[in-house]
Every structure is written in structure tokens, then in C-alpha cells.
mmCIF file of C-alpha atoms in Angstrom:
data_model
loop_
_atom_site.group_PDB
_atom_site.id
_atom_site.type_symbol
_atom_site.label_atom_id
_atom_site.label_comp_id
_atom_site.label_asym_id
_atom_site.label_seq_id
_atom_site.Cartn_x
_atom_site.Cartn_y
_atom_site.Cartn_z
ATOM 1 C CA MET A 2 -0.147 -0.143 -0.082
ATOM 2 C CA SER A 3 0.991 3.515 -0.658
ATOM 3 C CA ILE A 4 0.225 7.139 -0.216
ATOM 4 C CA THR A 5 -1.815 8.054 -3.076
ATOM 5 C CA VAL A 6 -0.833 11.461 -4.809
ATOM 6 C CA ASP A 7 -4.290 13.029 -5.537
ATOM 7 C CA THR A 8 -5.691 16.271 -6.503
ATOM 8 C CA THR A 9 -6.181 17.197 -2.564
ATOM 9 C CA PRO A 10 -3.011 16.194 -1.183
ATOM 10 C CA GLY A 11 -3.114 13.768 2.250
ATOM 11 C CA VAL A 12 -6.670 13.212 1.456
ATOM 12 C CA SER A 13 -6.843 9.377 0.290
ATOM 13 C CA ILE A 14 -4.728 6.269 0.807
ATOM 14 C CA ARG A 15 -4.400 3.426 -2.022
ATOM 15 C CA VAL A 16 -4.174 -0.110 -0.923
ATOM 16 C CA SER A 17 -4.238 -3.028 -3.074
ATOM 17 C CA SER A 18 -7.678 -4.764 -3.594
ATOM 18 C CA PRO A 19 -6.778 -8.037 -2.132
ATOM 19 C CA GLY A 20 -5.674 -6.742 1.103
ATOM 20 C CA PHE A 21 -8.556 -4.626 1.424
ATOM 21 C CA ARG A 22 -11.139 -7.110 0.617
ATOM 22 C CA ALA A 23 -9.388 -9.599 3.035
ATOM 23 C CA THR A 24 -9.725 -6.882 5.738
ATOM 24 C CA PHE A 25 -12.790 -5.080 5.143
ATOM 25 C CA THR A 26 -15.115 -7.365 3.136
ATOM 26 C CA PRO A 27 -17.872 -8.935 5.284
ATOM 27 C CA ARG A 28 -18.063 -12.828 5.634
ATOM 28 C CA VAL A 29 -21.609 -14.555 5.881
ATOM 29 C CA ALA A 30 -21.741 -16.642 9.108
ATOM 30 C CA ALA A 31 -24.456 -18.572 10.833
ATOM 31 C CA ALA A 32 -24.767 -19.076 14.343
ATOM 32 C CA THR A 33 -21.512 -20.669 15.324
ATOM 33 C CA THR A 34 -19.031 -20.540 18.063
ATOM 34 C CA ASP A 35 -15.780 -18.716 17.306
ATOM 35 C CA ALA A 36 -11.932 -20.182 18.180
ATOM 36 C CA ASN A 37 -12.203 -18.564 21.631
ATOM 37 C CA GLY A 38 -15.597 -20.515 22.541
ATOM 38 C CA VAL A 39 -17.560 -17.652 22.223
ATOM 39 C CA GLY A 40 -21.009 -17.835 20.457
ATOM 40 C CA THR A 41 -21.681 -15.407 17.765
ATOM 41 C CA THR A 42 -24.643 -14.988 15.433
ATOM 42 C CA ALA A 43 -24.592 -13.125 12.186
ATOM 43 C CA GLY A 44 -27.288 -10.380 12.033
ATOM 44 C CA SER A 45 -27.583 -7.597 9.548
ATOM 45 C CA PRO A 46 -29.982 -4.360 10.328
ATOM 46 C CA VAL A 47 -29.666 -1.869 7.691
ATOM 47 C CA GLY A 48 -26.309 0.025 7.887
ATOM 48 C CA GLN A 49 -22.572 -1.049 8.310
ATOM 49 C CA VAL A 50 -22.776 -2.700 11.685
ATOM 50 C CA SER A 51 -25.028 -5.607 13.167
ATOM 51 C CA GLY A 52 -25.916 -7.186 16.378
ATOM 52 C CA ALA A 53 -24.480 -9.997 18.189
ATOM 53 C CA SER A 54 -27.754 -11.237 19.154
ATOM 54 C CA SER A 55 -31.034 -9.997 17.663
ATOM 55 C CA PRO A 56 -30.492 -6.442 16.742
ATOM 56 C CA GLN A 57 -32.975 -4.062 17.097
ATOM 57 C CA LEU A 58 -33.416 -0.220 17.205
ATOM 58 C CA ALA A 59 -34.321 1.799 20.293
ATOM 59 C CA ALA A 60 -38.033 2.054 20.874
ATOM 60 C CA VAL A 61 -38.952 5.113 19.020
ATOM 61 C CA GLU A 62 -42.663 5.544 18.674
ATOM 62 C CA ARG A 63 -43.699 5.936 15.356
ATOM 63 C CA THR A 64 -46.900 7.572 14.059
ATOM 64 C CA PRO A 65 -48.275 7.999 10.420
ATOM 65 C CA ARG A 66 -46.611 10.671 8.607
ATOM 66 C CA LEU A 67 -48.917 10.894 5.541
ATOM 67 C CA THR A 68 -52.628 11.065 5.420
ATOM 68 C CA ALA A 69 -55.183 10.579 2.567
ATOM 69 C CA ALA A 70 -55.557 14.461 2.715
ATOM 70 C CA HIS A 71 -52.225 14.526 1.234
ATOM 71 C CA THR A 72 -52.346 12.124 -1.756
ATOM 72 C CA SER A 73 -53.600 9.110 -3.128
ATOM 73 C CA ALA A 74 -52.885 5.630 -1.388
ATOM 74 C CA ALA A 75 -50.390 4.840 -4.109
ATOM 75 C CA LYS A 76 -48.419 7.842 -3.641
ATOM 76 C CA SER A 77 -48.407 7.732 -0.208
ATOM 77 C CA ALA A 78 -47.140 4.455 0.122
ATOM 78 C CA LEU A 79 -44.366 5.323 -2.302
ATOM 79 C CA ALA A 80 -43.704 8.293 0.021
ATOM 80 C CA GLU A 81 -43.615 5.967 3.088
ATOM 81 C CA SER A 82 -40.947 3.761 1.399
ATOM 82 C CA ILE A 83 -38.644 6.561 0.709
ATOM 83 C CA LEU A 84 -38.980 7.907 4.238
ATOM 84 C CA ASP A 85 -38.526 4.465 5.705
ATOM 85 C CA ALA A 86 -35.567 3.964 3.465
ATOM 86 C CA GLU A 87 -33.880 7.206 4.854
ATOM 87 C CA ASP A 88 -34.968 6.401 8.341
ATOM 88 C CA ALA A 89 -32.993 2.950 7.854
ATOM 89 C CA LEU A 90 -29.719 4.807 7.047
ATOM 90 C CA THR A 91 -30.121 7.416 9.416
ATOM 91 C CA SER A 92 -31.017 5.268 12.224
ATOM 92 C CA VAL A 93 -28.317 2.673 12.278
ATOM 93 C CA HIS A 94 -26.675 4.200 15.689
ATOM 94 C CA ARG A 95 -29.889 3.178 17.484
ATOM 95 C CA SER A 96 -29.038 -0.903 16.982
ATOM 96 C CA TRP A 97 -28.231 -2.518 20.330
ATOM 97 C CA PHE A 98 -25.520 -5.130 20.758
ATOM 98 C CA ALA A 99 -25.589 -7.823 23.601
ATOM 99 C CA PRO A 100 -22.310 -7.144 25.732
ATOM 100 C CA ALA A 101 -19.736 -10.085 25.762
ATOM 101 C CA THR A 102 -20.265 -12.583 28.422
ATOM 102 C CA ARG A 103 -17.732 -15.190 29.764
ATOM 103 C CA PRO A 104 -18.211 -18.208 27.501
ATOM 104 C CA CYS A 105 -18.821 -21.888 29.303
ATOM 105 C CA ALA A 106 -16.750 -24.987 28.036
ATOM 106 C CA PRO A 107 -18.971 -27.830 26.787
ATOM 107 C CA SER A 108 -20.443 -30.255 28.711
ATOM 108 C CA PRO A 109 -18.355 -33.757 28.813
ATOM 109 C CA GLU A 110 -18.712 -35.895 25.989
ATOM 110 C CA ARG A 111 -20.803 -38.583 26.147
ATOM 111 C CA VAL A 112 -18.712 -42.059 26.879
ATOM 112 C CA ASP A 113 -20.039 -44.818 24.387
ATOM 113 C CA GLU A 114 -20.328 -47.384 27.107
ATOM 114 C CA SER A 115 -22.223 -49.874 24.721
ATOM 115 C CA THR A 116 -19.458 -49.967 22.122
ATOM 116 C CA ILE A 117 -16.699 -50.253 24.737
ATOM 117 C CA ARG A 118 -18.598 -53.344 26.508
ATOM 118 C CA THR A 119 -19.139 -54.721 23.140
ATOM 119 C CA ARG A 120 -15.874 -54.627 22.029
ATOM 120 C CA HIS A 121 -14.215 -56.551 25.414
ATOM 121 C CA ALA A 122 -17.031 -59.215 25.093
ATOM 122 C CA GLU A 123 -16.010 -60.303 21.683
ATOM 123 C CA ALA A 124 -12.467 -59.943 22.325
ATOM 124 C CA ALA A 125 -12.828 -62.188 25.508
ATOM 125 C CA VAL A 126 -14.639 -65.021 23.807
ATOM 126 C CA ARG A 127 -12.396 -65.055 20.679
ATOM 127 C CA GLY A 128 -10.746 -68.567 20.266
ATOM 128 C CA VAL A 129 -12.976 -70.006 22.814
ATOM 129 C CA PRO A 130 -15.078 -72.702 21.546
ATOM 130 C CA TRP A 131 -18.885 -72.108 21.931
ATOM 131 C CA PHE A 132 -19.652 -75.224 23.698
ATOM 132 C CA ASP A 133 -16.844 -74.490 26.456
ATOM 133 C CA LEU A 134 -19.434 -72.731 28.883
ATOM 134 C CA PRO A 135 -17.095 -72.440 31.926
ATOM 135 C CA ASN A 136 -14.506 -70.697 29.835
ATOM 136 C CA ARG A 137 -16.909 -68.423 28.083
ATOM 137 C CA ARG A 138 -18.465 -67.462 31.632
ATOM 138 C CA ARG A 139 -15.037 -66.743 32.963
ATOM 139 C CA ALA A 140 -14.244 -64.620 29.753
ATOM 140 C CA ALA A 141 -17.595 -62.630 30.166
ATOM 141 C CA ARG A 142 -16.690 -61.450 33.583
ATOM 142 C CA VAL A 143 -13.023 -60.543 32.439
ATOM 143 C CA ALA A 144 -14.443 -58.590 29.658
ATOM 144 C CA GLN A 145 -16.919 -56.907 32.129
ATOM 145 C CA ARG A 146 -14.141 -55.688 34.284
ATOM 146 C CA ARG A 147 -12.084 -54.407 31.697
ATOM 147 C CA ALA A 148 -14.905 -52.586 30.279
ATOM 148 C CA LEU A 149 -15.631 -50.776 33.503
ATOM 149 C CA THR A 150 -12.044 -49.804 33.659
ATOM 150 C CA ASP A 151 -11.917 -48.357 30.137
ATOM 151 C CA ILE A 152 -15.154 -46.727 30.779
ATOM 152 C CA GLY A 153 -13.999 -45.003 33.840
ATOM 153 C CA VAL A 154 -10.585 -43.846 32.077
ATOM 154 C CA ALA A 155 -12.754 -42.631 29.227
ATOM 155 C CA ARG A 156 -14.995 -40.409 31.530
ATOM 156 C CA ARG A 157 -11.993 -39.070 33.573
ATOM 157 C CA ALA A 158 -10.615 -37.957 30.207
ATOM 158 C CA ALA A 159 -13.679 -36.311 29.038
ATOM 159 C CA GLU A 160 -13.766 -34.396 32.464
ATOM 160 C CA GLU A 161 -10.272 -33.480 32.137
ATOM 161 C CA ARG A 162 -10.704 -32.125 28.519
ATOM 162 C CA VAL A 163 -13.660 -30.049 30.024
ATOM 163 C CA GLN A 164 -11.450 -28.808 33.103
ATOM 164 C CA ALA A 165 -8.634 -27.898 30.610
ATOM 165 C CA GLU A 166 -10.769 -25.783 28.186
ATOM 166 C CA GLU A 167 -12.414 -23.938 31.513
ATOM 167 C CA GLN A 168 -9.003 -22.974 32.309
ATOM 168 C CA ARG A 169 -8.269 -21.869 28.799
ATOM 169 C CA ILE A 170 -11.352 -19.889 28.933
ATOM 170 C CA ASP A 171 -10.443 -18.122 32.006
ATOM 171 C CA GLN A 172 -7.391 -17.206 30.677
ATOM 172 C CA TRP A 173 -8.792 -16.074 27.492
ATOM 173 C CA TRP A 174 -11.412 -14.028 29.527
ATOM 174 C CA ALA A 175 -9.037 -12.558 32.166
ATOM 175 C CA ALA A 176 -7.006 -11.073 28.904
ATOM 176 C CA LEU A 177 -10.168 -9.748 27.383
ATOM 177 C CA CYS A 178 -11.325 -7.792 30.532
ATOM 178 C CA ALA A 179 -7.486 -6.672 30.894
ATOM 179 C CA ASN A 180 -7.595 -5.429 27.254
ATOM 180 C CA ASP A 181 -4.837 -7.235 26.391
ATOM 181 C CA PRO A 182 -4.013 -6.073 22.799
ATOM 182 C CA ARG A 183 -3.559 -9.117 21.000
ATOM 183 C CA VAL A 184 -6.726 -10.575 22.572
ATOM 184 C CA VAL A 185 -9.138 -7.871 22.158
ATOM 185 C CA THR A 186 -8.098 -7.100 18.329
ATOM 186 C CA GLU A 187 -8.745 -11.001 17.465
ATOM 187 C CA HIS A 188 -11.956 -11.006 19.307
ATOM 188 C CA VAL A 189 -13.305 -7.669 17.875
ATOM 189 C CA ASN A 190 -12.303 -8.673 14.403
ATOM 190 C CA GLY A 191 -13.957 -12.196 15.054
ATOM 191 C CA VAL A 192 -17.311 -10.429 16.040
ATOM 192 C CA PHE A 193 -17.042 -7.836 12.996
ATOM 193 C CA ALA A 194 -16.486 -10.714 10.726
ATOM 194 C CA SER A 195 -19.806 -12.558 11.919
ATOM 195 C CA ASP A 196 -21.847 -10.004 11.297
ATOM 196 C CA ARG A 197 -23.319 -9.714 8.027
ATOM 197 C CA GLY A 198 -22.787 -6.681 6.337
ATOM 198 C CA THR A 199 -20.253 -5.139 8.396
ATOM 199 C CA ARG A 200 -17.201 -3.750 6.918
ATOM 200 C CA ALA A 201 -14.995 -3.135 9.890
ATOM 201 C CA ALA A 202 -11.644 -4.032 11.349
ATOM 202 C CA ALA A 203 -9.806 -3.506 14.949
ATOM 203 C CA LEU A 204 -6.698 -1.534 14.256
ATOM 204 C CA GLY A 205 -5.168 -2.308 17.505
ATOM 205 C CA THR A 206 -5.616 -1.040 21.295
ATOM 206 C CA HIS A 207 -4.034 2.040 23.181
ATOM 207 C CA GLY A 208 -4.400 1.638 26.825
ATOM 208 C CA ALA A 209 -8.229 1.231 27.394
ATOM 209 C CA CYS A 210 -9.036 2.538 23.969
ATOM 210 C CA VAL A 211 -9.969 0.197 21.041
ATOM 211 C CA GLU A 212 -8.936 1.695 17.796
ATOM 212 C CA VAL A 213 -11.481 0.609 14.794
ATOM 213 C CA ALA A 214 -11.784 1.622 11.193
ATOM 214 C CA VAL A 215 -15.033 1.246 9.410
ATOM 215 C CA VAL A 216 -15.826 1.498 5.591
ATOM 216 C CA VAL A 217 -19.142 3.310 5.034
ATOM 217 C CA SER A 218 -21.251 2.439 1.832
ATOM 218 C CA GLY A 219 -21.099 5.270 -1.058
ATOM 219 C CA GLU A 220 -23.874 7.387 -2.103
ATOM 220 C CA HIS A 221 -25.488 4.588 -4.065
ATOM 221 C CA VAL A 222 -27.586 3.481 -1.012
ATOM 222 C CA LEU A 223 -29.428 6.828 -0.598
ATOM 223 C CA PRO A 224 -32.867 7.103 -1.899
ATOM 224 C CA ALA A 225 -33.046 8.518 -5.615
ATOM 225 C CA GLU A 226 -36.078 10.451 -4.731
ATOM 226 C CA GLU A 227 -37.391 12.800 -1.626
ATOM 227 C CA VAL A 228 -40.395 13.568 -0.275
ATOM 228 C CA ARG A 229 -41.723 17.149 0.205
ATOM 229 C CA LEU A 230 -44.976 18.730 1.434
ATOM 230 C CA ALA A 231 -45.655 21.869 -0.956
ATOM 231 C CA ALA A 232 -47.010 25.302 0.651
ATOM 232 C CA ASP A 233 -50.778 24.202 -0.085
ATOM 233 C CA GLY A 234 -50.181 20.907 2.060
ATOM 234 C CA SER A 235 -50.068 18.615 -1.074
ATOM 235 C CA LEU A 236 -47.474 15.892 -0.965
ATOM 236 C CA THR A 237 -44.735 16.171 -3.671
ATOM 237 C CA ILE A 238 -42.074 13.163 -4.699
ATOM 238 C CA ARG A 239 -39.186 14.504 -6.957
ATOM 239 C CA ARG A 240 -35.785 13.785 -7.621
ATOM 240 C CA ALA A 241 -33.673 14.081 -4.612
ATOM 241 C CA SER A 242 -31.715 17.392 -4.485
ATOM 242 C CA VAL A 243 -27.857 17.268 -4.159
ATOM 243 C CA ALA A 244 -28.203 18.952 -1.023
ATOM 244 C CA HIS A 245 -30.816 16.784 0.653
ATOM 245 C CA ARG A 246 -28.754 13.579 -0.241
ATOM 246 C CA ALA A 247 -25.589 15.185 1.063
ATOM 247 C CA GLN A 248 -27.089 15.844 4.514
ATOM 248 C CA LEU A 249 -28.695 12.438 4.511
ATOM 249 C CA TYR A 250 -25.296 10.663 3.699
ATOM 250 C CA ARG A 251 -23.612 12.718 6.457
ATOM 251 C CA GLN A 252 -26.273 11.733 9.013
ATOM 252 C CA HIS A 253 -25.612 7.858 7.857
ATOM 253 C CA VAL A 254 -21.967 8.231 8.182
ATOM 254 C CA ALA A 255 -22.185 9.769 11.983
ATOM 255 C CA ALA A 256 -24.842 6.753 12.319
ATOM 256 C CA VAL A 257 -22.238 4.236 11.485
ATOM 257 C CA VAL A 258 -19.302 5.643 13.419
ATOM 258 C CA ILE A 259 -21.794 5.567 16.872
ATOM 259 C CA ALA A 260 -22.854 2.024 15.834
ATOM 260 C CA THR A 261 -19.330 0.920 15.231
ATOM 261 C CA ALA A 262 -18.322 2.032 18.602
ATOM 262 C CA ARG A 263 -21.262 0.353 20.489
ATOM 263 C CA ARG A 264 -20.530 -2.810 18.699
ATOM 264 C CA ALA A 265 -16.976 -2.734 19.544
ATOM 265 C CA LEU A 266 -17.597 -1.870 23.171
ATOM 266 C CA ALA A 267 -20.176 -4.465 23.513
ATOM 267 C CA ALA A 268 -17.488 -7.048 22.314
ATOM 268 C CA SER A 269 -14.607 -5.704 24.822
ATOM 269 C CA PRO A 270 -15.666 -5.567 28.378
ATOM 270 C CA GLY A 271 -12.165 -4.286 29.367
ATOM 271 C CA ALA A 272 -12.253 -1.126 26.949
ATOM 272 C CA ASP A 273 -13.193 2.314 28.049
ATOM 273 C CA SER A 274 -13.697 3.835 24.990
ATOM 274 C CA VAL A 275 -13.317 3.130 21.017
ATOM 275 C CA LYS A 276 -12.183 5.490 18.466
ATOM 276 C CA VAL A 277 -13.580 4.951 15.177
ATOM 277 C CA HIS A 278 -12.225 6.178 11.760
ATOM 278 C CA ALA A 279 -14.995 6.181 8.930
ATOM 279 C CA LEU A 280 -13.557 5.369 5.604
ATOM 280 C CA ARG A 281 -14.902 5.479 2.208
ATOM 281 C CA ALA A 282 -13.491 3.066 -0.625
ATOM 282 C CA THR A 283 -13.532 4.089 -4.259
ATOM 283 C CA CYS A 284 -12.251 0.990 -6.257
ATOM 284 C CA THR A 285 -9.791 1.910 -9.242
ATOM 285 C CA GLY A 286 -8.646 -1.297 -10.998
ATOM 286 C CA PRO A 287 -6.378 -3.229 -8.790
ATOM 287 C CA PHE A 288 -6.487 -0.637 -6.136
ATOM 288 C CA ASP A 289 -8.779 0.833 -3.653
ATOM 289 C CA ASP A 290 -8.472 4.590 -2.662
ATOM 290 C CA LEU A 291 -9.584 5.097 0.849
ATOM 291 C CA ASN A 292 -10.963 8.435 2.081
ATOM 292 C CA LEU A 293 -11.319 9.598 5.739
ATOM 293 C CA LEU A 294 -15.145 10.679 6.265
ATOM 294 C CA ALA A 295 -15.063 11.116 10.017
ATOM 295 C CA VAL A 296 -13.147 10.414 13.088
ATOM 296 C CA ALA A 297 -14.372 10.315 16.654
ATOM 297 C CA GLU A 298 -14.036 8.719 20.169
ATOM 298 C CA LEU A 299 -16.707 7.545 22.373
ATOM 299 C CA THR A 300 -16.425 6.357 25.785
ATOM 300 C CA ARG A 301 -18.614 3.649 27.375
ATOM 301 C CA ASP A 302 -19.981 6.308 29.659
ATOM 302 C CA ASP A 303 -20.960 8.397 26.572
ATOM 303 C CA ILE A 304 -22.955 5.279 25.252
ATOM 304 C CA LEU A 305 -24.800 4.937 28.768
ATOM 305 C CA HIS A 306 -25.730 8.638 28.712
ATOM 306 C CA ALA A 307 -26.591 9.227 25.342
ATOM 307 C CA ASP A 308 -30.173 10.341 24.196
ATOM 308 C CA PHE A 309 -30.440 8.037 20.917
ATOM 309 C CA GLY A 310 -33.572 9.869 20.221
ATOM 310 C CA MET A 311 -31.377 12.608 18.969
ATOM 311 C CA ASP A 312 -30.164 12.566 15.120
ATOM 312 C CA ALA A 313 -26.562 10.750 14.774
ATOM 313 C CA VAL A 314 -24.651 14.103 13.845
ATOM 314 C CA SER A 315 -26.262 15.858 16.704
ATOM 315 C CA LEU A 316 -25.319 12.959 19.165
ATOM 316 C CA LEU A 317 -21.911 12.383 17.755
ATOM 317 C CA LEU A 318 -21.117 16.051 18.240
ATOM 318 C CA ARG A 319 -22.580 16.385 21.700
ATOM 319 C CA PHE A 320 -21.170 13.197 23.238
ATOM 320 C CA GLY A 321 -18.095 12.259 21.044
ATOM 321 C CA ARG A 322 -14.460 13.136 21.911
ATOM 322 C CA GLY A 323 -12.038 14.514 19.324
ATOM 323 C CA VAL A 324 -14.843 14.422 16.623
ATOM 324 C CA ARG A 325 -13.717 15.223 13.017
ATOM 325 C CA ILE A 326 -16.495 14.993 10.286
ATOM 326 C CA GLY A 327 -16.195 15.953 6.802
ATOM 327 C CA ALA A 328 -18.590 18.709 5.676
ATOM 328 C CA ALA A 329 -21.665 17.709 3.170
ATOM 329 C CA GLY A 330 -20.707 17.994 -0.258
ATOM 330 C CA ILE A 331 -21.977 20.917 -2.467
ATOM 331 C CA ASP A 332 -21.929 19.417 -5.811
ATOM 332 C CA THR A 333 -22.018 15.751 -4.784
ATOM 333 C CA PRO A 334 -23.605 13.553 -2.074
ATOM 334 C CA VAL A 335 -20.075 12.312 -0.769
ATOM 335 C CA MET A 336 -18.896 14.216 2.047
ATOM 336 C CA VAL A 337 -15.470 16.525 1.955
ATOM 337 C CA PRO A 338 -13.022 14.163 2.987
ATOM 338 C CA LEU A 339 -10.729 15.073 5.910
ATOM 339 C CA ALA A 340 -7.034 15.284 5.440
ATOM 340 C CA LEU A 341 -5.415 12.002 6.068
ATOM 341 C CA ASP A 342 -2.885 13.523 8.527
ATOM 342 C CA THR A 343 -5.902 14.332 10.873
ATOM 343 C CA VAL A 344 -4.897 10.979 12.371
ATOM 344 C CA PRO A 345 -1.080 10.868 12.398
ATOM 345 C CA GLY A 346 0.025 7.217 11.558
ATOM 346 C CA LEU A 347 -3.361 6.095 10.238
ATOM 347 C CA ALA A 348 -2.135 5.112 6.778
ATOM 348 C CA GLU A 349 0.628 3.018 8.124
ATOM 349 C CA ARG A 350 -1.816 1.121 10.584
ATOM 350 C CA LEU A 351 -4.005 0.435 7.517
ATOM 351 C CA GLU A 352 -1.145 -0.411 5.573
ATOM 352 C CA GLU A 353 -0.265 -3.031 8.149
ATOM 353 C CA VAL A 354 -3.667 -4.546 8.862
ATOM 354 C CA CYS A 355 -4.221 -4.969 5.104
ATOM 355 C CA ALA A 356 -1.027 -6.471 4.521
ATOM 356 C CA GLY A 357 -1.297 -8.957 7.441
ATOM 357 C CA HIS A 358 -4.777 -10.132 6.298
ATOM 358 C CA HIS A 359 -3.534 -10.213 2.680
ATOM 359 C CA ARG A 360 -0.582 -12.774 3.831
ATOM 360 C CA ALA A 361 -3.026 -14.655 5.933
ATOM 361 C CA SER A 362 -5.416 -15.561 3.249
ATOM 362 C CA ALA A 363 -2.623 -15.978 0.459
#
């Protein structure tokens, strides 16, 4: 990966597509258990981040926004679908994520006693004539004793495996709660990978802060039309203006930043805060140009006290730390990117992460 020389110096970085895909392309995963024994479930609310359990939006009561007085039923249905699409994009930050809990080792494996008894019984009478009843009875008693011994050994071995797994989980959980950089990074990346639709990756930790990069979808996710009420109260549906789409996209970027922070905090119980870098990727041949759209740090206390009835930009500006968010575009819905040196060393960290994933997948 190298720094791209662009018309706006320092705005974007260029990474090879294979490395970018290995790092940020989401993988579809069903309900499963990861390498650390932690149960994960794929989810996909609209937006960039989905929940570990059943993701849900905060309970915000909705009332009908359109009535028959405004327009026909068909026009009203179309308007509702447009407004619903806008709500889905700008409400991603209201997604809830179940906090991580210590996993438990599976129960001891069931010992197949019947198979063990049969094996010993067959071995004991092998070579003994069927009519030699005294010796066959003695052989059966010997087989029973040997079978009981093997069953006991198998049971103890199964219990020892469970105890060893519990010890491993104890060590892993203690490291996660202590915010061990390697354990936290691996676990958060595993959680992101299990969420269908998520394009995020942990870049590392700094003390009690987890650093995350998330790729936000382009303006193609925005509705092409917008809904307005004319001065006389009539409903109009027309091609969305650039200004409207730009403001909508800015709200979506802020919502993704907040949702990503909530997801990472839920997955890392030892972290006090998450610093999120929101990126936009533009594919140009074998490379992806990454533009920095927003940077913000949110603490666990911020999330607990935040009012999620607020719009995403207002919430981020009120509760976020060190917030930098690009301005809405003038001639395009895409936000004006931030200078890359807004975050010193970000390009190098992204290069390291992408190169590492690319080598691992090669």
C-alpha cells in the first residue's frame, strides 16, 4: 500500500484490492462458536454494523406521517417507502448489541459404554469354543471388568478435557477483560466478521481504547427521490436534490460511527472507549482509494448516557471526543474528505492491517 498523490494532498490512501478485501469484506456466518469458544450470531440491520444477538432499534414510537388528505394511497405508499429507507440509513446508531459474556466449556462428551462393552466381550471369547461354557462365562466376567475400567478412563479423560477448556477460557476471558491488545483485536475482528454487512476491522488498542476502522457505503445507498410537502399541504415526490442527499449521507456516516463504537464496546468488556475512523473506498482497477470521512472517540459512559432519540450528527457532536466529520458535499452527496494527517499514523496502521490479512489469506 502506498500514499496516493491526489488532487487534494493527504486526503486518501491507496491499498491493493486483495489486501483491502481480506480486511474489510464481510463474511457471511451462521450461528456458530468462534475459536475462543464465544457464541456469535450473524445479523444484518440496515447499515454497516449488525448485532451479536437479535439487533434492534431503540423503541422510538412512530406515527403515520402521511394521510389521505395529502395524496392518493399509492403515492402515500411510495412516500412512506422513501421515508422508511431514509430512516433505516440514519437510525443505524440506535442498534443495540448484547455485551460479551464469559463463555462456558461444553459438557463432557458422552462415553459410548455399549460400544466399549461389546468390544471387550467379543475380544474375550475370541478363540473360545461355543460349547466351552465355563471358560466363556469366565471370559465374560473378565470382559466386564475390563470394560468398566475403560469406561472409567474415558469418563475421566472427558472431564479433564472440560477442565482444561475451562482453564483456557478463564485465561482468555481475563485477558479480554484486561484489554490485552492481541486478544481484544482478534476477538473484535471475529465479532465484526460474524456480522453480515459489517465492513470494519480493529486496528489495535491504546491503553483502554480500542481503535477501529469502518468502511461506509457510497452514495448509491441513498434514495434517488425525496418527499416534500408543498405550501398548500399537498405531497410531492421528486428527484432528491444534491443538498438533501448530502445531508442524509452525513447523517448515515455519523450513525455508522456510533454503531461501530457500540459494537466494539459490547465485544470488549475491558475497554473504556473506542476510536472510530470512518472510511469510504473507491475501487480503481487493482487498487482501492480510501478517503477519511470522520473520526470520533466514544467512551462507555458516553454511550450509557447518550440520548438515542437525537439524530446521529447531533449525538456524535455532543457526546463524542475529538470529533472530526467532513462537511456535506456541495455538488455531490459524498462528504468532503478529511485530510489524512488528521490522524497521524493512520495510513501506516491501515497498511499493516491490510498487508497482514492479505498474507494470512494467501
